[in-house]
Tab-separated table of C-alpha atoms in Angstrom:
chain	number	residue	atom	x	y	z
A	1	MET	CA	-160.382	37.206	128.810
A	2	SER	CA	-162.918	37.923	131.444
A	3	LEU	CA	-163.336	41.158	133.350
A	4	GLU	CA	-161.948	39.430	136.411
A	5	PHE	CA	-158.716	38.672	134.548
A	6	PHE	CA	-158.268	42.344	133.674
A	7	ILE	CA	-158.976	43.539	137.202
A	8	VAL	CA	-156.687	40.989	138.803
A	9	THR	CA	-153.886	41.734	136.339
A	10	PHE	CA	-154.315	45.460	136.871
A	11	VAL	CA	-154.117	45.024	140.630
A	12	LYS	CA	-150.973	42.939	140.254
A	13	ILE	CA	-149.351	45.478	137.944
A	14	ALA	CA	-150.216	48.374	140.251
A	15	LEU	CA	-148.876	46.537	143.285
A	16	LEU	CA	-145.694	45.501	141.538
A	17	LEU	CA	-145.027	48.988	140.176
A	18	PHE	CA	-145.608	50.514	143.594
A	19	VAL	CA	-143.325	48.030	145.313
A	20	LEU	CA	-140.723	48.315	142.566
A	21	LEU	CA	-140.539	52.111	142.609
A	22	THR	CA	-140.375	52.141	146.400
A	23	ALA	CA	-137.690	49.483	146.275
A	24	CYS	CA	-135.729	51.576	143.761
A	25	ALA	CA	-135.932	54.583	146.057
A	26	TYR	CA	-134.933	52.610	149.095
A	27	SER	CA	-132.120	50.765	147.365
A	28	THR	CA	-130.455	54.169	147.003
A	29	TYR	CA	-130.814	54.569	150.768
A	30	MET	CA	-129.561	51.029	151.329
A	31	GLU	CA	-126.613	51.619	149.043
A	32	ARG	CA	-125.612	54.862	150.722
A	33	LYS	CA	-125.996	53.440	154.212
A	34	ILE	CA	-124.179	50.166	153.617
A	35	LEU	CA	-121.460	51.841	151.574
A	36	ALA	CA	-121.022	54.322	154.404
A	37	TYR	CA	-120.639	51.616	157.027
A	38	LEU	CA	-118.276	49.648	154.789
A	39	GLN	CA	-116.144	52.795	154.667
A	40	ASN	CA	-116.439	53.442	158.431
A	41	ARG	CA	-118.807	56.382	157.941
A	42	VAL	CA	-122.324	56.960	159.224
A	43	GLY	CA	-124.245	57.704	156.039
A	44	PRO	CA	-127.489	59.671	155.671
A	45	SER	CA	-128.943	60.256	159.137
A	46	TYR	CA	-130.775	63.575	159.062
A	47	ALA	CA	-134.100	63.048	157.283
A	48	GLY	CA	-136.256	61.038	159.640
A	49	PRO	CA	-135.091	58.322	162.033
A	50	PHE	CA	-131.793	56.830	160.768
A	51	GLY	CA	-132.247	58.973	157.655
A	52	LEU	CA	-135.096	56.754	156.492
A	53	LEU	CA	-136.846	59.637	154.739
A	54	GLN	CA	-133.747	60.459	152.694
A	55	PRO	CA	-135.050	58.884	149.439
A	56	LEU	CA	-138.231	60.935	149.805
A	57	ALA	CA	-136.233	64.108	150.329
A	58	ASP	CA	-134.028	63.305	147.328
A	59	GLY	CA	-137.076	62.651	145.184
A	60	LEU	CA	-138.736	65.905	146.208
A	61	LYS	CA	-135.537	67.806	145.556
A	62	LEU	CA	-135.198	66.314	142.078
A	63	ILE	CA	-138.829	67.044	141.209
A	64	PHE	CA	-138.572	70.693	142.206
A	65	LYS	CA	-135.280	71.311	140.447
A	66	GLU	CA	-135.197	73.264	137.228
A	67	ASP	CA	-135.359	71.090	134.141
A	68	ILE	CA	-132.428	72.435	132.157
A	69	VAL	CA	-132.287	71.611	128.450
A	70	PRO	CA	-128.954	72.722	126.990
A	71	ASP	CA	-128.894	74.669	123.724
A	72	ARG	CA	-127.314	72.188	121.359
A	73	VAL	CA	-129.309	69.066	122.204
A	74	GLU	CA	-131.501	67.089	119.829
A	75	ARG	CA	-134.683	67.953	121.631
A	76	ILE	CA	-136.910	65.024	120.782
A	77	THR	CA	-134.279	62.346	121.383
A	78	PHE	CA	-133.120	64.159	124.485
A	79	ALA	CA	-136.610	63.968	125.941
A	80	LEU	CA	-137.132	60.409	124.773
A	81	ALA	CA	-133.911	58.864	126.078
A	82	PRO	CA	-134.799	58.713	129.802
A	83	VAL	CA	-138.121	57.087	128.973
A	84	VAL	CA	-136.435	54.586	126.679
A	85	SER	CA	-134.092	53.528	129.436
A	86	PHE	CA	-136.817	53.626	132.104
A	87	ILE	CA	-139.454	51.405	130.485
A	88	PRO	CA	-137.418	48.253	129.738
A	89	ALA	CA	-136.129	48.303	133.296
A	90	MET	CA	-139.707	48.103	134.559
A	91	LEU	CA	-140.839	45.713	131.846
A	92	VAL	CA	-138.552	42.884	132.988
A	93	PHE	CA	-140.654	42.371	136.090
A	94	ALA	CA	-143.698	41.457	133.994
A	95	VAL	CA	-142.479	37.870	133.605
A	96	ILE	CA	-140.675	37.330	136.891
A	97	PRO	CA	-142.606	35.070	139.283
A	98	PHE	CA	-142.536	36.831	142.644
A	99	SER	CA	-144.785	34.541	144.648
A	100	SER	CA	-146.717	31.302	144.592
A	101	GLU	CA	-150.475	31.448	144.040
A	102	PHE	CA	-151.977	34.121	146.237
A	103	ASP	CA	-155.317	35.879	146.747
A	104	LEU	CA	-154.075	39.019	148.556
A	105	PHE	CA	-155.571	38.092	151.973
A	106	GLY	CA	-158.887	37.203	150.350
A	107	LEU	CA	-159.254	40.543	148.564
A	108	LEU	CA	-159.104	38.935	145.125
A	109	PRO	CA	-162.056	36.745	144.026
A	110	SER	CA	-159.865	33.679	143.465
A	111	ALA	CA	-156.266	32.624	143.927
A	112	THR	CA	-154.058	33.946	141.164
A	113	GLU	CA	-150.537	32.980	140.190
A	114	GLY	CA	-147.763	35.210	141.483
A	115	VAL	CA	-146.586	36.523	138.150
A	116	ILE	CA	-148.079	39.165	135.911
A	117	SER	CA	-147.645	37.256	132.697
A	118	ASP	CA	-146.507	33.644	132.617
A	119	LEU	CA	-144.859	33.689	129.189
A	120	SER	CA	-143.689	30.356	127.851
A	121	ILE	CA	-140.594	32.183	126.562
A	122	GLY	CA	-139.946	34.249	129.680
A	123	VAL	CA	-136.161	33.966	129.472
A	124	LEU	CA	-136.119	35.183	125.881
A	125	PHE	CA	-138.437	38.058	126.794
A	126	ILE	CA	-136.073	39.166	129.559
A	127	PHE	CA	-133.128	39.241	127.184
A	128	ALA	CA	-135.061	41.046	124.497
A	129	VAL	CA	-136.152	43.701	126.957
A	130	THR	CA	-132.921	44.211	128.870
A	131	SER	CA	-131.019	44.673	125.614
A	132	LEU	CA	-133.379	47.527	124.776
A	133	GLY	CA	-132.159	49.408	127.811
A	134	VAL	CA	-128.897	50.274	126.051
A	135	TYR	CA	-130.768	52.441	123.537
A	136	GLY	CA	-131.703	54.838	126.307
A	137	LEU	CA	-128.085	55.348	127.253
A	138	VAL	CA	-126.834	55.644	123.675
A	139	LEU	CA	-129.577	58.064	122.672
A	140	ALA	CA	-128.930	60.126	125.783
A	141	GLY	CA	-125.214	60.268	125.042
A	142	TRP	CA	-125.731	61.117	121.400
A	143	SER	CA	-128.496	63.696	121.766
A	144	SER	CA	-126.854	65.654	124.571
A	145	GLY	CA	-124.357	67.312	122.231
A	146	SER	CA	-121.591	67.016	124.803
A	147	LYS	CA	-118.354	65.091	124.442
A	148	TYR	CA	-118.621	63.524	127.885
A	149	SER	CA	-122.126	62.278	127.235
A	150	LEU	CA	-121.145	60.956	123.834
A	151	LEU	CA	-118.135	59.095	125.199
A	152	GLY	CA	-120.246	57.668	128.017
A	153	GLY	CA	-122.946	56.569	125.586
A	154	ILE	CA	-120.487	54.941	123.204
A	155	ARG	CA	-118.707	53.212	126.029
A	156	SER	CA	-121.923	51.893	127.488
A	157	SER	CA	-123.114	50.604	124.118
A	158	ALA	CA	-119.825	48.807	123.443
A	159	GLN	CA	-119.768	47.424	126.947
A	160	MET	CA	-123.364	46.261	126.950
A	161	ILE	CA	-123.116	44.628	123.539
A	162	SER	CA	-119.953	42.800	124.606
A	163	TYR	CA	-121.373	41.596	127.863
A	164	GLU	CA	-124.761	40.770	126.376
A	165	VAL	CA	-123.009	37.802	124.741
A	166	GLY	CA	-121.757	36.327	127.996
A	167	TYR	CA	-124.994	37.268	129.742
A	168	GLY	CA	-127.114	35.394	127.232
A	169	LEU	CA	-124.841	32.387	126.931
A	170	SER	CA	-124.513	31.963	130.696
A	171	ILE	CA	-128.238	31.314	130.911
A	172	VAL	CA	-128.300	28.765	128.120
A	173	GLY	CA	-126.848	26.309	130.626
A	174	VAL	CA	-129.839	26.787	132.917
A	175	VAL	CA	-132.224	26.451	130.012
A	176	LEU	CA	-130.503	23.227	128.955
A	177	VAL	CA	-130.823	21.790	132.448
A	178	ALA	CA	-134.403	22.942	132.950
A	179	ASN	CA	-135.458	22.158	129.384
A	180	THR	CA	-137.907	25.076	129.418
A	181	LEU	CA	-137.917	28.816	128.828
A	182	SER	CA	-140.779	29.588	131.181
A	183	LEU	CA	-139.657	31.217	134.418
A	184	THR	CA	-142.496	29.792	136.508
A	185	GLU	CA	-141.534	26.291	135.430
A	186	ILE	CA	-137.871	26.964	136.165
A	187	VAL	CA	-138.860	28.066	139.677
A	188	SER	CA	-141.076	25.027	140.262
A	189	LEU	CA	-138.275	22.740	139.069
A	190	GLN	CA	-136.006	24.221	141.747
A	191	SER	CA	-138.506	23.897	144.601
A	192	GLY	CA	-138.428	21.144	147.175
A	193	SER	CA	-134.892	21.173	148.450
A	194	LEU	CA	-132.028	23.614	148.698
A	195	PHE	CA	-129.900	21.396	146.473
A	196	ASN	CA	-132.382	21.641	143.624
A	197	TRP	CA	-131.233	25.225	143.116
A	198	TYR	CA	-129.533	25.631	139.805
A	199	ILE	CA	-126.528	27.353	141.338
A	200	PHE	CA	-125.363	23.882	142.397
A	201	LYS	CA	-125.835	22.541	138.878
A	202	GLN	CA	-124.535	25.655	137.119
A	203	PRO	CA	-121.904	27.293	139.356
A	204	LEU	CA	-119.833	28.495	136.406
A	205	GLY	CA	-122.925	29.752	134.616
A	206	PHE	CA	-123.935	31.672	137.715
A	207	MET	CA	-120.532	33.303	138.059
A	208	ILE	CA	-120.546	34.399	134.433
A	209	TYR	CA	-124.115	35.595	134.834
A	210	ILE	CA	-123.412	37.745	137.871
A	211	VAL	CA	-120.290	39.319	136.380
A	212	CYS	CA	-122.102	40.094	133.149
A	213	GLY	CA	-125.136	41.296	135.081
A	214	ILE	CA	-123.027	43.836	136.932
A	215	ALA	CA	-121.482	44.964	133.653
A	216	GLU	CA	-124.932	45.134	132.016
A	217	THR	CA	-126.246	47.471	134.683
A	218	ASN	CA	-123.153	49.706	134.420
A	219	ARG	CA	-122.288	49.262	138.049
A	220	ALA	CA	-118.913	49.426	139.750
A	221	PRO	CA	-116.401	47.938	138.970
A	222	PHE	CA	-117.766	48.108	135.414
A	223	ASP	CA	-119.226	51.625	135.609
A	224	LEU	CA	-117.230	52.977	132.691
A	225	ALA	CA	-120.300	54.557	131.153
A	226	GLU	CA	-120.502	57.074	133.972
A	227	ALA	CA	-116.904	57.038	135.159
A	228	GLU	CA	-117.032	60.248	137.152
A	229	SER	CA	-113.278	60.665	137.303
A	230	GLU	CA	-113.039	60.679	133.509
A	231	LEU	CA	-116.417	61.594	132.043
A	232	VAL	CA	-118.060	63.882	134.640
A	233	ALA	CA	-121.161	61.689	134.768
A	234	GLY	CA	-121.128	59.930	131.393
A	235	TYR	CA	-124.332	59.713	129.412
A	236	HIS	CA	-126.437	61.717	131.878
A	237	THR	CA	-124.050	64.642	132.238
A	238	GLU	CA	-126.458	67.130	130.614
A	239	TYR	CA	-129.580	65.860	132.328
A	240	SER	CA	-131.217	67.452	135.323
A	241	SER	CA	-134.364	67.278	137.403
A	242	MET	CA	-136.865	64.475	136.703
A	243	ARG	CA	-135.123	63.345	133.520
A	244	PHE	CA	-131.964	62.674	135.481
A	245	SER	CA	-133.912	60.903	138.194
A	246	MET	CA	-135.485	58.639	135.568
A	247	PHE	CA	-132.006	57.481	134.565
A	248	PHE	CA	-131.247	57.046	138.223
A	249	ILE	CA	-134.384	55.003	138.901
A	250	SER	CA	-133.819	52.877	135.824
A	251	GLU	CA	-130.285	52.088	136.948
A	252	TYR	CA	-131.588	50.799	140.266
A	253	ALA	CA	-134.527	49.043	138.609
A	254	ASN	CA	-132.023	47.314	136.336
A	255	MET	CA	-130.020	46.218	139.351
A	256	LEU	CA	-133.188	44.859	140.938
A	257	ALA	CA	-134.090	43.154	137.663
A	258	VAL	CA	-130.719	41.451	137.338
A	259	SER	CA	-130.998	40.353	140.980
A	260	ALA	CA	-134.543	39.095	140.438
A	261	VAL	CA	-133.544	37.117	137.348
A	262	ALA	CA	-130.550	35.675	139.187
A	263	VAL	CA	-132.782	34.681	142.089
A	264	THR	CA	-135.328	33.130	139.742
A	265	LEU	CA	-132.840	31.220	137.612
A	266	PHE	CA	-130.236	30.161	140.152
A	267	PHE	CA	-131.629	30.525	143.676
A	268	GLY	CA	-135.022	28.925	143.485
A	269	GLY	CA	-137.104	32.065	143.047
A	270	TRP	CA	-139.749	32.536	145.729
A	271	ALA	CA	-139.330	29.012	147.103
A	272	GLY	CA	-138.355	28.750	150.760
A	273	PRO	CA	-139.553	27.312	154.051
A	274	PHE	CA	-141.651	28.893	156.862
A	275	LEU	CA	-141.963	32.444	155.553
A	276	PRO	CA	-144.468	33.450	152.841
A	277	PRO	CA	-142.950	33.106	149.338
A	278	ILE	CA	-142.886	36.842	148.646
A	279	PHE	CA	-140.623	37.362	151.662
A	280	TRP	CA	-138.181	34.755	150.436
A	281	PHE	CA	-138.128	36.470	147.070
A	282	LEU	CA	-137.414	39.838	148.676
A	283	ILE	CA	-134.774	38.429	151.038
A	284	LYS	CA	-132.912	36.817	148.164
A	285	ILE	CA	-133.065	40.024	146.110
A	286	LEU	CA	-131.823	42.027	149.084
A	287	ALA	CA	-128.886	39.664	149.455
A	288	PHE	CA	-128.039	40.287	145.817
A	289	MET	CA	-128.302	44.043	146.231
A	290	PHE	CA	-125.938	43.751	149.176
A	291	VAL	CA	-123.435	41.905	146.994
A	292	TYR	CA	-123.733	44.674	144.402
A	293	ILE	CA	-122.892	47.292	147.019
A	294	TRP	CA	-120.192	45.152	148.542
A	295	LEU	CA	-118.500	44.791	145.159
A	296	ARG	CA	-118.745	48.525	144.604
A	297	ALA	CA	-117.049	49.162	147.935
A	298	THR	CA	-114.274	46.673	147.205
A	299	PHE	CA	-113.109	46.889	143.612
A	300	PRO	CA	-111.729	49.808	141.646
A	301	ARG	CA	-112.992	50.557	138.145
A	302	PHE	CA	-111.724	48.503	135.209
A	303	ARG	CA	-109.709	50.126	132.496
A	304	TYR	CA	-111.531	50.159	129.184
A	305	ASP	CA	-109.250	47.667	127.392
A	306	GLN	CA	-109.293	45.375	130.424
A	307	LEU	CA	-113.069	45.442	130.323
A	308	MET	CA	-113.178	44.501	126.645
A	309	ASN	CA	-110.494	41.814	127.018
A	310	PHE	CA	-112.278	40.337	130.006
A	311	GLY	CA	-115.614	40.252	128.232
A	312	TRP	CA	-114.448	38.733	124.983
A	313	LYS	CA	-111.380	36.703	125.942
A	314	VAL	CA	-112.489	35.315	129.303
A	315	LEU	CA	-116.236	35.389	129.791
A	316	PHE	CA	-117.240	34.501	126.235
A	317	PRO	CA	-115.065	31.323	125.991
A	318	LEU	CA	-116.007	30.366	129.546
A	319	ALA	CA	-119.698	30.673	128.729
A	320	LEU	CA	-119.240	28.553	125.606
A	321	PHE	CA	-117.302	26.012	127.644
A	322	ASN	CA	-120.094	25.944	130.204
A	323	ILE	CA	-122.694	25.313	127.494
A	324	MET	CA	-120.597	22.516	126.016
A	325	LEU	CA	-120.124	20.923	129.414
A	326	THR	CA	-123.805	21.163	130.306
A	327	ALA	CA	-124.948	19.839	126.952
A	328	ALA	CA	-122.541	16.914	127.170
A	329	TRP	CA	-123.743	16.125	130.692
A	330	GLU	CA	-127.398	16.285	129.687
A	331	LEU	CA	-126.746	14.058	126.683
A	332	TYR	CA	-124.897	11.547	128.857
A	333	LYS	CA	-127.663	11.563	131.445
A	334	ASN	CA	-130.459	11.076	128.924
A	335	SER	CA	-128.751	8.412	126.847
B	1	MET	CA	-100.964	27.389	131.763
B	2	LYS	CA	-99.138	29.301	134.463
B	3	GLU	CA	-101.075	32.422	133.546
B	4	ILE	CA	-104.368	30.611	133.880
B	5	ILE	CA	-103.450	29.261	137.312
B	6	THR	CA	-102.411	32.737	138.475
B	7	ALA	CA	-105.669	34.166	137.165
B	8	LEU	CA	-107.671	31.465	138.915
B	9	GLY	CA	-105.750	32.115	142.124
B	10	ARG	CA	-106.519	35.817	141.874
B	11	THR	CA	-110.185	35.167	141.243
B	12	PHE	CA	-110.845	32.563	143.873
B	13	ILE	CA	-108.382	33.443	146.602
B	14	ARG	CA	-107.212	37.046	146.319
B	15	MET	CA	-110.517	38.629	145.421
B	16	PRO	CA	-112.560	36.962	148.187
B	17	ILE	CA	-109.858	37.951	150.683
B	18	GLY	CA	-110.165	41.546	149.544
B	19	MET	CA	-113.921	41.393	149.825
B	20	LEU	CA	-113.709	39.987	153.348
B	21	VAL	CA	-111.424	42.848	154.337
B	22	VAL	CA	-114.115	45.256	153.212
B	23	LEU	CA	-116.841	43.264	154.936
B	24	LYS	CA	-114.914	43.387	158.195
B	25	HIS	CA	-115.357	47.152	158.210
B	26	LEU	CA	-119.135	46.786	158.203
B	27	PHE	CA	-118.964	45.730	161.838
B	28	LYS	CA	-116.491	48.345	162.975
B	29	LYS	CA	-117.500	51.519	164.718
B	30	PRO	CA	-117.642	54.417	162.246
B	31	VAL	CA	-114.736	56.800	162.625
B	32	THR	CA	-116.811	59.809	161.654
B	33	LEU	CA	-119.103	61.605	164.059
B	34	ASP	CA	-122.695	62.638	163.576
B	35	TYR	CA	-121.127	66.080	164.034
B	36	PRO	CA	-123.524	68.849	164.996
B	37	ARG	CA	-125.548	66.448	167.108
B	38	LYS	CA	-122.657	64.581	168.679
B	39	LYS	CA	-119.399	66.302	169.529
B	40	LYS	CA	-116.001	65.026	170.326
B	41	PRO	CA	-114.798	65.877	173.843
B	42	MET	CA	-111.900	68.302	173.512
B	43	ALA	CA	-108.495	67.639	175.025
B	44	PRO	CA	-107.919	69.631	178.253
B	45	ARG	CA	-105.156	71.646	176.630
B	46	PHE	CA	-107.068	72.365	173.440
B	47	MET	CA	-106.652	76.022	172.536
B	48	GLY	CA	-109.902	77.458	171.308
B	49	ARG	CA	-111.504	80.854	171.685
B	50	GLN	CA	-110.249	82.900	174.649
B	51	TYR	CA	-112.309	83.697	177.709
B	52	LEU	CA	-111.773	86.091	180.607
B	53	GLU	CA	-111.707	84.742	184.120
B	54	ARG	CA	-113.169	86.400	187.238
B	55	TYR	CA	-112.305	86.386	190.938
B	56	ASP	CA	-114.527	84.308	193.164
B	57	ASP	CA	-116.560	87.340	194.129
B	58	GLY	CA	-117.294	88.095	190.495
B	59	SER	CA	-114.971	91.017	189.812
B	60	GLU	CA	-112.849	90.874	186.708
B	61	ARG	CA	-109.290	89.712	187.002
B	62	CYS	CA	-108.068	91.648	183.992
B	63	VAL	CA	-106.270	94.874	184.939
B	64	SER	CA	-105.698	95.907	181.342
B	65	CYS	CA	-101.914	95.841	181.637
B	66	GLY	CA	-101.523	95.209	177.936
B	67	LEU	CA	-99.031	92.356	178.251
B	68	CYS	CA	-101.251	90.014	176.284
B	69	ALA	CA	-101.586	92.568	173.507
B	70	ALA	CA	-97.812	93.011	173.562
B	71	ALA	CA	-97.202	89.265	173.412
B	72	CYS	CA	-99.723	88.696	170.664
B	73	PRO	CA	-97.845	87.883	167.443
B	74	SER	CA	-100.811	88.755	165.244
B	75	ASP	CA	-101.830	91.952	167.057
B	76	CYS	CA	-105.415	90.876	167.478
B	77	ILE	CA	-106.009	92.175	171.003
B	78	TYR	CA	-107.168	95.747	171.554
B	79	MET	CA	-107.831	97.206	174.993
B	80	GLU	CA	-108.537	100.518	176.689
B	81	PRO	CA	-107.767	100.769	180.397
B	82	ALA	CA	-109.847	102.681	182.939
B	83	GLU	CA	-110.140	103.003	186.710
B	84	ASN	CA	-113.154	102.107	188.762
B	85	GLU	CA	-114.418	104.041	191.811
B	86	LYS	CA	-112.004	102.171	194.117
B	87	GLY	CA	-109.057	103.259	191.987
B	88	GLU	CA	-108.412	99.852	190.512
B	89	ARG	CA	-107.538	99.406	186.875
B	90	TYR	CA	-109.825	97.416	184.650
B	91	ALA	CA	-110.347	96.995	180.947
B	92	LYS	CA	-112.952	99.409	179.693
B	93	VAL	CA	-112.700	97.932	176.223
B	94	PHE	CA	-111.249	94.516	175.536
B	95	GLU	CA	-111.600	93.173	172.027
B	96	ILE	CA	-110.093	90.176	170.246
B	97	ASN	CA	-110.314	89.923	166.496
B	98	LEU	CA	-110.759	86.193	165.982
B	99	LEU	CA	-110.066	86.505	162.269
B	100	ARG	CA	-106.527	87.585	163.118
B	101	CYS	CA	-106.028	85.357	166.144
B	102	ILE	CA	-103.850	82.316	165.470
B	103	PHE	CA	-104.730	80.622	168.779
B	104	CYS	CA	-101.086	80.365	169.813
B	105	GLY	CA	-101.893	80.900	173.494
B	106	PHE	CA	-99.183	83.538	174.072
B	107	CYS	CA	-101.777	85.828	175.683
B	108	GLU	CA	-102.569	83.129	178.192
B	109	GLU	CA	-98.877	82.717	178.984
B	110	ALA	CA	-98.191	86.430	179.204
B	111	CYS	CA	-101.046	87.272	181.552
B	112	PRO	CA	-99.735	88.068	185.073
B	113	GLU	CA	-103.241	88.118	186.561
B	114	GLU	CA	-104.377	84.732	185.248
B	115	ALA	CA	-107.246	86.518	183.609
B	116	ILE	CA	-107.220	85.336	180.012
B	117	PHE	CA	-107.390	81.685	179.068
B	118	MET	CA	-107.725	79.667	175.911
B	119	GLY	CA	-111.119	77.956	176.062
B	120	HIS	CA	-112.586	74.934	174.319
B	121	ASP	CA	-115.000	76.766	172.050
B	122	TYR	CA	-114.225	76.287	168.360
B	123	GLU	CA	-117.608	76.985	166.800
B	124	PHE	CA	-117.737	80.702	166.106
B	125	SER	CA	-118.474	80.899	162.414
B	126	ALA	CA	-120.431	83.908	161.235
B	127	ASP	CA	-121.503	85.454	157.959
B	128	ASN	CA	-119.986	88.906	158.472
B	129	ARG	CA	-116.560	90.046	159.561
B	130	ASP	CA	-117.836	92.211	162.410
B	131	SER	CA	-119.145	89.187	164.295
B	132	PHE	CA	-115.616	87.925	164.700
B	133	ILE	CA	-114.626	90.808	166.956
B	134	TRP	CA	-115.372	89.474	170.410
B	135	THR	CA	-115.789	92.025	173.156
B	136	LYS	CA	-115.236	91.769	176.869
B	137	GLU	CA	-118.893	91.013	177.500
B	138	ASP	CA	-118.749	88.056	175.127
B	139	MET	CA	-115.645	86.582	176.656
B	140	LEU	CA	-116.177	87.064	180.413
B	141	VAL	CA	-117.314	83.881	182.076
B	142	LYS	CA	-120.695	83.848	183.772
B	143	HIS	CA	-120.380	84.935	187.361
B	144	PRO	CA	-121.764	82.248	189.612
B	145	ARG	CA	-120.562	79.254	187.717
B	146	LYS	CA	-120.729	75.740	188.878
B	147	ASP	CA	-117.723	73.963	187.532
B	148	ASN	CA	-114.439	75.396	186.442
B	149	PRO	CA	-112.223	72.669	185.060
B	150	PHE	CA	-109.292	75.070	184.944
B	151	LYS	CA	-109.426	76.029	188.554
B	152	THR	CA	-108.262	72.654	189.834
B	153	LEU	CA	-105.629	72.467	187.139
B	154	PHE	CA	-104.208	75.889	187.923
B	155	ARG	CA	-104.314	75.306	191.680
B	156	ARG	CA	-102.104	72.330	191.089
B	157	VAL	CA	-99.725	74.344	188.913
B	158	ARG	CA	-99.539	77.126	191.522
B	159	LYS	CA	-98.741	74.587	194.210
B	160	VAL	CA	-95.890	73.171	192.152
B	161	TYR	CA	-94.362	76.593	191.546
B	162	GLY	CA	-95.089	77.837	195.081
B	163	VAL	CA	-97.200	80.753	193.931
B	164	THR	CA	-100.063	81.897	196.096
B	165	ASP	CA	-103.325	82.688	194.453
B	166	LYS	CA	-104.628	86.237	194.679
B	167	THR	CA	-108.101	85.965	196.118
B	168	ARG	CA	-110.793	88.412	197.047
């Protein structure tokens, strides 16, 4: 625990937070632009060249808006909920390896590994933290004192608990193959060749993971928590100004987190030829974000009972089947 | 078993097909326009806000006969005739209330002097009702004007019907 360790870690955290928040802002731009072109529209084009300053304008607008707190809210919980949903979204990135060893163009005294904290139980940490995110939504729905918020909060809690099962079980396959819970080790096991990627060893696990990941982040076609045609805006109906934007940022940070975990577990993390590792990591995440937007543009929203049936009757047995298959294969291979 | 096969077919064949249909639209030209900065060219016969034509020497064609006002189904044209020093009639006041106008083009058809035409201008929003009353000064075309897309069109029409153009 030297001073150097603290400085280097602080620099890494600051850099990651900066990049992450910028990425959150610009994924809104990316979403609007790509969604627009998928629907034969033009999308934001006024602020700056190609509308590139649109996220900045949106942010400024949200900051300067009046922070309205309705009369019948539970004040403390109401204020706490956005923070509770914001922090876990950011926290996931603490264990995700985003690069190989780097020294920031010689600015750091020695080469440091490209992850803030290389936990030996990184996968478990991710699940512990992402499950916390649901509290933000539930507390927001409950404390708002509005029926729409409450319904949105309850829906999101039921949905997230249901899909947490498939989400967790889909990764057990990867853990069985890799025989480790550390994300850096999982990435290094996948390096070398394209066919070392775990998507080729765990295609079913990956499919379950991505479906559950979309449901976990409350994105279309699983966006029942904020179904605007039924619930106005769901759990954040009563929120305005910065508190609303914190929910907004945490939604996009969650999307980025699910993409980053998918890239790390199934697509070889930062590993890739020619380009620096960080670029490969970003390219893979961008591809995932594109798929998110693509799905949103394609599929209509699930009905609530369909969502529950799908989660429990399809994804859960499939995930169990995948674990059984993987375990049997590993046993056969090692015997 | 049959259900499972149908479900698998939906997941692995139908859904990717649907997604590809959406992806195809990413490479198509957007159908919307970047409106105030880019505008769609109007059709030649588009009927927008009226304008008043002049003779080649710059004098007004309108003689304030009132036929357009008589033909107008929504009574939006108001005019007061007067005589100039040469004893020719002209419109002292010529107003069109664009809030009443239905852009039917009857005024254009009724005009014996080929003075009033439906133009291509459709952007005349305003924040008070008075701004929608367009006067003669607003609607008269600029005198020396370079191109007049209607002139060629109407010359052709006159030729077909054997009508000679009144010129000065």
